[in-house]
mmCIF file of N, CA and C in Angstrom:
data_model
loop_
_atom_site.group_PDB
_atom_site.id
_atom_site.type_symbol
_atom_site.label_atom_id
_atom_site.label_comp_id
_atom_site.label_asym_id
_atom_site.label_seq_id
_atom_site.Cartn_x
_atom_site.Cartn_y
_atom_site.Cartn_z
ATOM 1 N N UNK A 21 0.837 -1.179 0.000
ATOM 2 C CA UNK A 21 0.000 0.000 0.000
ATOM 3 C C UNK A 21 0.879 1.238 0.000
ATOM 4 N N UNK A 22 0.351 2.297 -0.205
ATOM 5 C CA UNK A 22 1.336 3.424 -0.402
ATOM 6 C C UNK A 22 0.783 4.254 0.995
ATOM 7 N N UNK A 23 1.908 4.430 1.829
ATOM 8 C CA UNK A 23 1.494 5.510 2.926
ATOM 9 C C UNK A 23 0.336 6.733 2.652
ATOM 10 N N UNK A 24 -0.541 6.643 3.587
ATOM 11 C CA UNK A 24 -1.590 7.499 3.343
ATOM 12 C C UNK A 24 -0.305 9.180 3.676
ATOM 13 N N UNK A 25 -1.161 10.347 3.318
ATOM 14 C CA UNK A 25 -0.443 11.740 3.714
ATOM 15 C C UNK A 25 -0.416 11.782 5.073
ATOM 16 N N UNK A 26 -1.449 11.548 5.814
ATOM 17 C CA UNK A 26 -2.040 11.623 7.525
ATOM 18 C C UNK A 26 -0.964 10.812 8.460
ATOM 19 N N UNK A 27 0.042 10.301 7.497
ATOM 20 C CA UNK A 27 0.297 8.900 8.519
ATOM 21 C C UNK A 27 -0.107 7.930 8.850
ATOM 22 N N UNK A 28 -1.619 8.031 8.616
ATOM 23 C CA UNK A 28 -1.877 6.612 9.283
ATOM 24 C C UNK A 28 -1.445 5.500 8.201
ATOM 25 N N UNK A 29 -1.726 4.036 8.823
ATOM 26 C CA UNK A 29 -1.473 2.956 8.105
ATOM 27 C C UNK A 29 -2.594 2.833 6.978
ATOM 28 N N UNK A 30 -2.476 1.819 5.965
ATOM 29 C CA UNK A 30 -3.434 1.491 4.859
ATOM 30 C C UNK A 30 -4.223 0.715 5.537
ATOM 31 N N UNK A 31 -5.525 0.262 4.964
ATOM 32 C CA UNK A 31 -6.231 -0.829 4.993
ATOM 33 C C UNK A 31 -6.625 -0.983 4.272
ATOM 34 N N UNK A 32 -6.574 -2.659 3.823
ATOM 35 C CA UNK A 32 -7.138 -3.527 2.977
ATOM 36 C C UNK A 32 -8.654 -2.516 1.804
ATOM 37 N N UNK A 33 -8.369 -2.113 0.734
ATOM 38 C CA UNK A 33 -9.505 -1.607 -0.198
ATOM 39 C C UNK A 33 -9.545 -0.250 0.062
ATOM 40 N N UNK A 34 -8.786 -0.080 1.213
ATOM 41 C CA UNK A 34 -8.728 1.885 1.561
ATOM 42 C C UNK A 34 -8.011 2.665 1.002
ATOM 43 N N UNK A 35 -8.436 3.570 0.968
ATOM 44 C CA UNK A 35 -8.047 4.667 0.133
ATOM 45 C C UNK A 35 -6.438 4.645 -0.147
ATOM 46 N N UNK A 36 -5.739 4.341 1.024
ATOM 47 C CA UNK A 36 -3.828 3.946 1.068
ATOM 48 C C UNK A 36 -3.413 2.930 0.028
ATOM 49 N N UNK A 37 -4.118 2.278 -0.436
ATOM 50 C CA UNK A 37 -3.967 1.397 -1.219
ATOM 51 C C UNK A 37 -3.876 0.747 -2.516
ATOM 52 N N UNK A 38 -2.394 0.815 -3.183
ATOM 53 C CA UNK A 38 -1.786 1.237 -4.257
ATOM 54 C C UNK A 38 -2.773 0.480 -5.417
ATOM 55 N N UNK A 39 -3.230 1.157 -6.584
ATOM 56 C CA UNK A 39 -4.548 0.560 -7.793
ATOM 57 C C UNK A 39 -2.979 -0.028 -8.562
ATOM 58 N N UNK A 40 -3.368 -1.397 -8.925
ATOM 59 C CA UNK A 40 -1.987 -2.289 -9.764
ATOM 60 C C UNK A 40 -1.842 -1.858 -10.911
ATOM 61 N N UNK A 41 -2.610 -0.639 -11.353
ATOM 62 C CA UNK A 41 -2.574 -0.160 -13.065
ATOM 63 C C UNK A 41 -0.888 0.815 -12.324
ATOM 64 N N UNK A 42 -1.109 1.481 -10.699
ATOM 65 C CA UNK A 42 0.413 2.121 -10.957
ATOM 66 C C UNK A 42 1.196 1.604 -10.457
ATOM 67 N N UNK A 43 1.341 0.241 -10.318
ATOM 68 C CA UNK A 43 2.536 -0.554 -9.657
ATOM 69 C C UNK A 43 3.380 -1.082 -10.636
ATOM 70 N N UNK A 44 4.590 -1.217 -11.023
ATOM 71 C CA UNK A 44 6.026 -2.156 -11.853
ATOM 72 C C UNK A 44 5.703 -2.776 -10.870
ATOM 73 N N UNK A 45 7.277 -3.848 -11.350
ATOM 74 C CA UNK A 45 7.753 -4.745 -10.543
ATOM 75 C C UNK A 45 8.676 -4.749 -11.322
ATOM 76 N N UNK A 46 10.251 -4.528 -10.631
ATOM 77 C CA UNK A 46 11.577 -4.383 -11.689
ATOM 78 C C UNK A 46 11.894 -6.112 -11.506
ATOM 79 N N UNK A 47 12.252 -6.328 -12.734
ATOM 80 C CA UNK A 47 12.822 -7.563 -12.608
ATOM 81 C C UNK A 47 14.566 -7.226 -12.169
ATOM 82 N N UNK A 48 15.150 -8.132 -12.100
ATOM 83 C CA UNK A 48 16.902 -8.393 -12.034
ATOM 84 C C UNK A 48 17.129 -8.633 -13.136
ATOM 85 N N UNK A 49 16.810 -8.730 -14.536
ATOM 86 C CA UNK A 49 17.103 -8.685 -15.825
ATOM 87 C C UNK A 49 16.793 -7.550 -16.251
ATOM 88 N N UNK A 50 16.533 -6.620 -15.650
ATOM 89 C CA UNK A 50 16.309 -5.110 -15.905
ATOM 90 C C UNK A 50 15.138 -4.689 -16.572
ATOM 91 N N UNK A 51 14.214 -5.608 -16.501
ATOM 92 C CA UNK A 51 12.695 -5.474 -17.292
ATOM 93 C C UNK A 51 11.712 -4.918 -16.057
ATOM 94 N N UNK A 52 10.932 -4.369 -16.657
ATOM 95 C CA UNK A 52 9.712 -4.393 -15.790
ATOM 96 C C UNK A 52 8.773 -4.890 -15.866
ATOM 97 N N UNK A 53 7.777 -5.243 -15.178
ATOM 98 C CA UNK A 53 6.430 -5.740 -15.700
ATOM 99 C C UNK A 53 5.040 -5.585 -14.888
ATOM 100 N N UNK A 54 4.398 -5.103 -15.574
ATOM 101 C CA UNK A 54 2.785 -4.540 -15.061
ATOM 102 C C UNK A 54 2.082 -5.182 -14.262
ATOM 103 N N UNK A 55 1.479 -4.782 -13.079
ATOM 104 C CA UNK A 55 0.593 -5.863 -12.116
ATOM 105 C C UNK A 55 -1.130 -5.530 -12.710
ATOM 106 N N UNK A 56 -1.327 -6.784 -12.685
ATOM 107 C CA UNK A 56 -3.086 -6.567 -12.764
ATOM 108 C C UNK A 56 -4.091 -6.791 -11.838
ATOM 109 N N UNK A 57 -3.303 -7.305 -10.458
ATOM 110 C CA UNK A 57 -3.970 -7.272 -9.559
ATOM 111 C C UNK A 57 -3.296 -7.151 -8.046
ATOM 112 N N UNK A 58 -3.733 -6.884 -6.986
ATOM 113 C CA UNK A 58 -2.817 -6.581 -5.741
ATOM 114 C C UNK A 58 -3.518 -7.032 -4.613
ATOM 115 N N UNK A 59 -3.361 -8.659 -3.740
ATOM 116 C CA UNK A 59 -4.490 -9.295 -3.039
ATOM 117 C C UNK A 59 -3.661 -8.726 -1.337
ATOM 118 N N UNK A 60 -4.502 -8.484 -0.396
ATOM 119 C CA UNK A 60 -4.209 -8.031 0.561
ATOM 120 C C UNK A 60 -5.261 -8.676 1.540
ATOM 121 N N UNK A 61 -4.526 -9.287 2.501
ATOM 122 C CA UNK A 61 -5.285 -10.598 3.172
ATOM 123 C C UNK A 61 -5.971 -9.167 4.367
ATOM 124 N N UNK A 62 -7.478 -9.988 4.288
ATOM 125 C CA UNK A 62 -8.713 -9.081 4.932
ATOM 126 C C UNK A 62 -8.523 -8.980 6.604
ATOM 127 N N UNK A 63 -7.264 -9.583 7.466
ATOM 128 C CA UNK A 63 -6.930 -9.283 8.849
ATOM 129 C C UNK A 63 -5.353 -8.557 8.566
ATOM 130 N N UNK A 64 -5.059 -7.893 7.540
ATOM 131 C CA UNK A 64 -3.775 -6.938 7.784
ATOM 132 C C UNK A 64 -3.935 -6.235 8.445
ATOM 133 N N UNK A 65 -3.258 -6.023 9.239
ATOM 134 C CA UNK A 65 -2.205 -4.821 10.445
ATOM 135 C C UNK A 65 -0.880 -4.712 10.260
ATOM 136 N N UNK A 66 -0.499 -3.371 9.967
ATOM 137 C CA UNK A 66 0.569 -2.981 9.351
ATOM 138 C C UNK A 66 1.189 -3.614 10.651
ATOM 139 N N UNK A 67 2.722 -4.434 10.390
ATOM 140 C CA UNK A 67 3.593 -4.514 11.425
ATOM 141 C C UNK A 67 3.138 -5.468 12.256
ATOM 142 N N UNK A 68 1.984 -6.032 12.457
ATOM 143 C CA UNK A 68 1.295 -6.814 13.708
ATOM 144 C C UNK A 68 1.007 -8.207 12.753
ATOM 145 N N UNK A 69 0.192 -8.608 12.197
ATOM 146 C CA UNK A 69 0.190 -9.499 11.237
ATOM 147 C C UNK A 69 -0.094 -9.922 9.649
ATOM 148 N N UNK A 70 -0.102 -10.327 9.239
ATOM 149 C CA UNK A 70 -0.725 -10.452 7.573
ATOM 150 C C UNK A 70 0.161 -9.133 6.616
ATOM 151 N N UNK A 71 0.951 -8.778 7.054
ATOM 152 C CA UNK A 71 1.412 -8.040 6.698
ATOM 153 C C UNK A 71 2.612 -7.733 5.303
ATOM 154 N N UNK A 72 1.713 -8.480 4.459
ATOM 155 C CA UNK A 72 2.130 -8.947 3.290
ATOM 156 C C UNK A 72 1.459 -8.654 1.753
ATOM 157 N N UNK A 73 1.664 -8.060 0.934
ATOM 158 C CA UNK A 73 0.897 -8.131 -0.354
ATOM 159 C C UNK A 73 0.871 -9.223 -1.379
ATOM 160 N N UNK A 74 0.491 -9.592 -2.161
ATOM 161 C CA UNK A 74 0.664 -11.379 -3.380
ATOM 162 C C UNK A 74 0.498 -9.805 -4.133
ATOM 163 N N UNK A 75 1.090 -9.804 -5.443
ATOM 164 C CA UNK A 75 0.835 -8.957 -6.908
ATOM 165 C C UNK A 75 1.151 -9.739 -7.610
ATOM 166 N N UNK A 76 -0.020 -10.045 -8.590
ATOM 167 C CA UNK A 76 -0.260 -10.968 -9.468
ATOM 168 C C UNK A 76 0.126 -9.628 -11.053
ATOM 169 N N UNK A 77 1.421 -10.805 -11.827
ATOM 170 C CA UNK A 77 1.608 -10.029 -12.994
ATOM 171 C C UNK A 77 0.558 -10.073 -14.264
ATOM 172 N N UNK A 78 0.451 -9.121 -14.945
ATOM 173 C CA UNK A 78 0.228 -9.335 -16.018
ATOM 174 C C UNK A 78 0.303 -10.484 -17.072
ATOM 175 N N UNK A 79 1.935 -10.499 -17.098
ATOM 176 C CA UNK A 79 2.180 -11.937 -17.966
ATOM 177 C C UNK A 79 3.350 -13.046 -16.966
ATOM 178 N N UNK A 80 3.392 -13.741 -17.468
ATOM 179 C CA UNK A 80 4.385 -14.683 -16.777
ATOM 180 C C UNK A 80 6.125 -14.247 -16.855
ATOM 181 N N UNK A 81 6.790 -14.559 -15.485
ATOM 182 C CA UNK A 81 8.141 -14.142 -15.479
ATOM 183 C C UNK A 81 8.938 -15.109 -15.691
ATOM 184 N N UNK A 82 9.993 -15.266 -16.801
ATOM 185 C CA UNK A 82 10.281 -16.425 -17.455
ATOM 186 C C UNK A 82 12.489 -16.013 -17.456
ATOM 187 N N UNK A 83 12.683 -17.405 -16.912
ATOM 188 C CA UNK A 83 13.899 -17.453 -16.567
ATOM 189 C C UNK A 83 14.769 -16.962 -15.490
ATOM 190 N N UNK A 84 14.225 -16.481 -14.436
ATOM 191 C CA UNK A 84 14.551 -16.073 -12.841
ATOM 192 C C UNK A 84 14.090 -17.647 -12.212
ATOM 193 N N UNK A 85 14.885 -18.268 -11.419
ATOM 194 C CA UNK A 85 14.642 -18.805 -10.696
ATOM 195 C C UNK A 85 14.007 -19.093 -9.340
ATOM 196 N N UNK A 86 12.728 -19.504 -8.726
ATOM 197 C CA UNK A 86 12.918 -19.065 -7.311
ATOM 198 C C UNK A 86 13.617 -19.138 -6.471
ATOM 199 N N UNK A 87 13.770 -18.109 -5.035
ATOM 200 C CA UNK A 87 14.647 -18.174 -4.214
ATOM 201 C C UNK A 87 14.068 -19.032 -2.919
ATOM 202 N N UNK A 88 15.368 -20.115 -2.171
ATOM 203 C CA UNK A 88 14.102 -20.720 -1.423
ATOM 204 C C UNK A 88 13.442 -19.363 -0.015
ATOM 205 N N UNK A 89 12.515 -19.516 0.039
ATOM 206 C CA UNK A 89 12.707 -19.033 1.573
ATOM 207 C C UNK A 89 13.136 -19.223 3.051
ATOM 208 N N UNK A 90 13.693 -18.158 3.387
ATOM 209 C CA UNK A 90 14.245 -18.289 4.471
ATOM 210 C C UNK A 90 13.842 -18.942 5.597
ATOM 211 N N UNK A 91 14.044 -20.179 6.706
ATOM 212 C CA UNK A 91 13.497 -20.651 7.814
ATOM 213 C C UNK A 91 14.315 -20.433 8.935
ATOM 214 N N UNK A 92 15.039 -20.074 8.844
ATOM 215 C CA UNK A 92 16.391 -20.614 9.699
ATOM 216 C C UNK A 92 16.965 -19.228 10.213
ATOM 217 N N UNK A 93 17.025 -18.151 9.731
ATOM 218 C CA UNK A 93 17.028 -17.010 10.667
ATOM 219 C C UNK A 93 16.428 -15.586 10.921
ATOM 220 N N UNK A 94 15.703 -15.106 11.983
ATOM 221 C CA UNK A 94 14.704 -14.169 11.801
ATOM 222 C C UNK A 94 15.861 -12.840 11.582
ATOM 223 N N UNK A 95 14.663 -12.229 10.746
ATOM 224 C CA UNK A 95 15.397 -10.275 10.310
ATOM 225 C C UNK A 95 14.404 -9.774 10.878
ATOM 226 N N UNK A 96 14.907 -8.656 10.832
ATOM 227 C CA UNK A 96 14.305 -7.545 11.794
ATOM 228 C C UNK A 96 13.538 -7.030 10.705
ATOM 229 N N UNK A 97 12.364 -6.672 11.891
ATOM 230 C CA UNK A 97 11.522 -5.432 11.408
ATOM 231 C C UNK A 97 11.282 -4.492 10.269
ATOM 232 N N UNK A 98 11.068 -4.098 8.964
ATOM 233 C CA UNK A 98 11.151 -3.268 8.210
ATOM 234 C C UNK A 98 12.305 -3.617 7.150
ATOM 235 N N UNK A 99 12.977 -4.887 7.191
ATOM 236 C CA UNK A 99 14.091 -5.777 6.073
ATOM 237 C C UNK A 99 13.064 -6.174 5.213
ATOM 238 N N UNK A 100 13.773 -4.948 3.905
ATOM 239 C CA UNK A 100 13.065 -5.559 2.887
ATOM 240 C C UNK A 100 13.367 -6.966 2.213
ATOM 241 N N UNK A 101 12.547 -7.457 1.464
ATOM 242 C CA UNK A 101 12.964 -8.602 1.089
ATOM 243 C C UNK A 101 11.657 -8.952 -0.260
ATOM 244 N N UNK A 102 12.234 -10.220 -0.843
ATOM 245 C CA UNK A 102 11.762 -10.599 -2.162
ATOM 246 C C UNK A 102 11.106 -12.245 -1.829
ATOM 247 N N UNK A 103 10.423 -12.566 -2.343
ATOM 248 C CA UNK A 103 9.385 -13.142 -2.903
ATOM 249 C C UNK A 103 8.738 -14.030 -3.789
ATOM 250 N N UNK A 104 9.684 -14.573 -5.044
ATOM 251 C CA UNK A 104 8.976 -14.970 -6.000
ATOM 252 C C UNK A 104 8.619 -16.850 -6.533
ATOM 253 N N UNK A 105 7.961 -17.136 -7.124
ATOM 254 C CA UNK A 105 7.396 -18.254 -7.078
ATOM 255 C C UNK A 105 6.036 -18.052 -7.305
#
């Protein structure tokens, strides 16, 4: 979601909440590619739980491998991180 002006946090369909016609997604092959949709699980709380977006592409991303995910050691707070699969 994109920070509201007020500060406060987004919620799920609220106004904070980025429309996928203006979202990229840069690839690591230096491409970009268009989202057509942006699912945001209906108990998000910024920071507290669910605190995750799925953006579903346009077309399929072809030749990136997935990365596995991490189990084995926690990051802190606000570490961005990637996703794909």
């Amino acid at each position: 979601c994109k920070q509201p002006a007020n500060g406060s946090t987004c919620q799920p369909g609220g106004a904070g909440l980025a429309s996928a016609a203006s979202v990229k997604v840069a690839m690591q092959n230096g491409q970009t590619k268009n989202v057509s949709s942006i699912h945001v699980p209906p108990d998000y709380d910024f920071g507290v739980q669910a605190d995750l977006a799925i953006l579903k592409l346009s077309d399929p991303v072809r030749d990136i491998r997935p990365t596995p995910i991490n189990d084995t050691v926690s990051v802190g707070f606000g570490t961005p991180g990637i996703i794909a699969g």
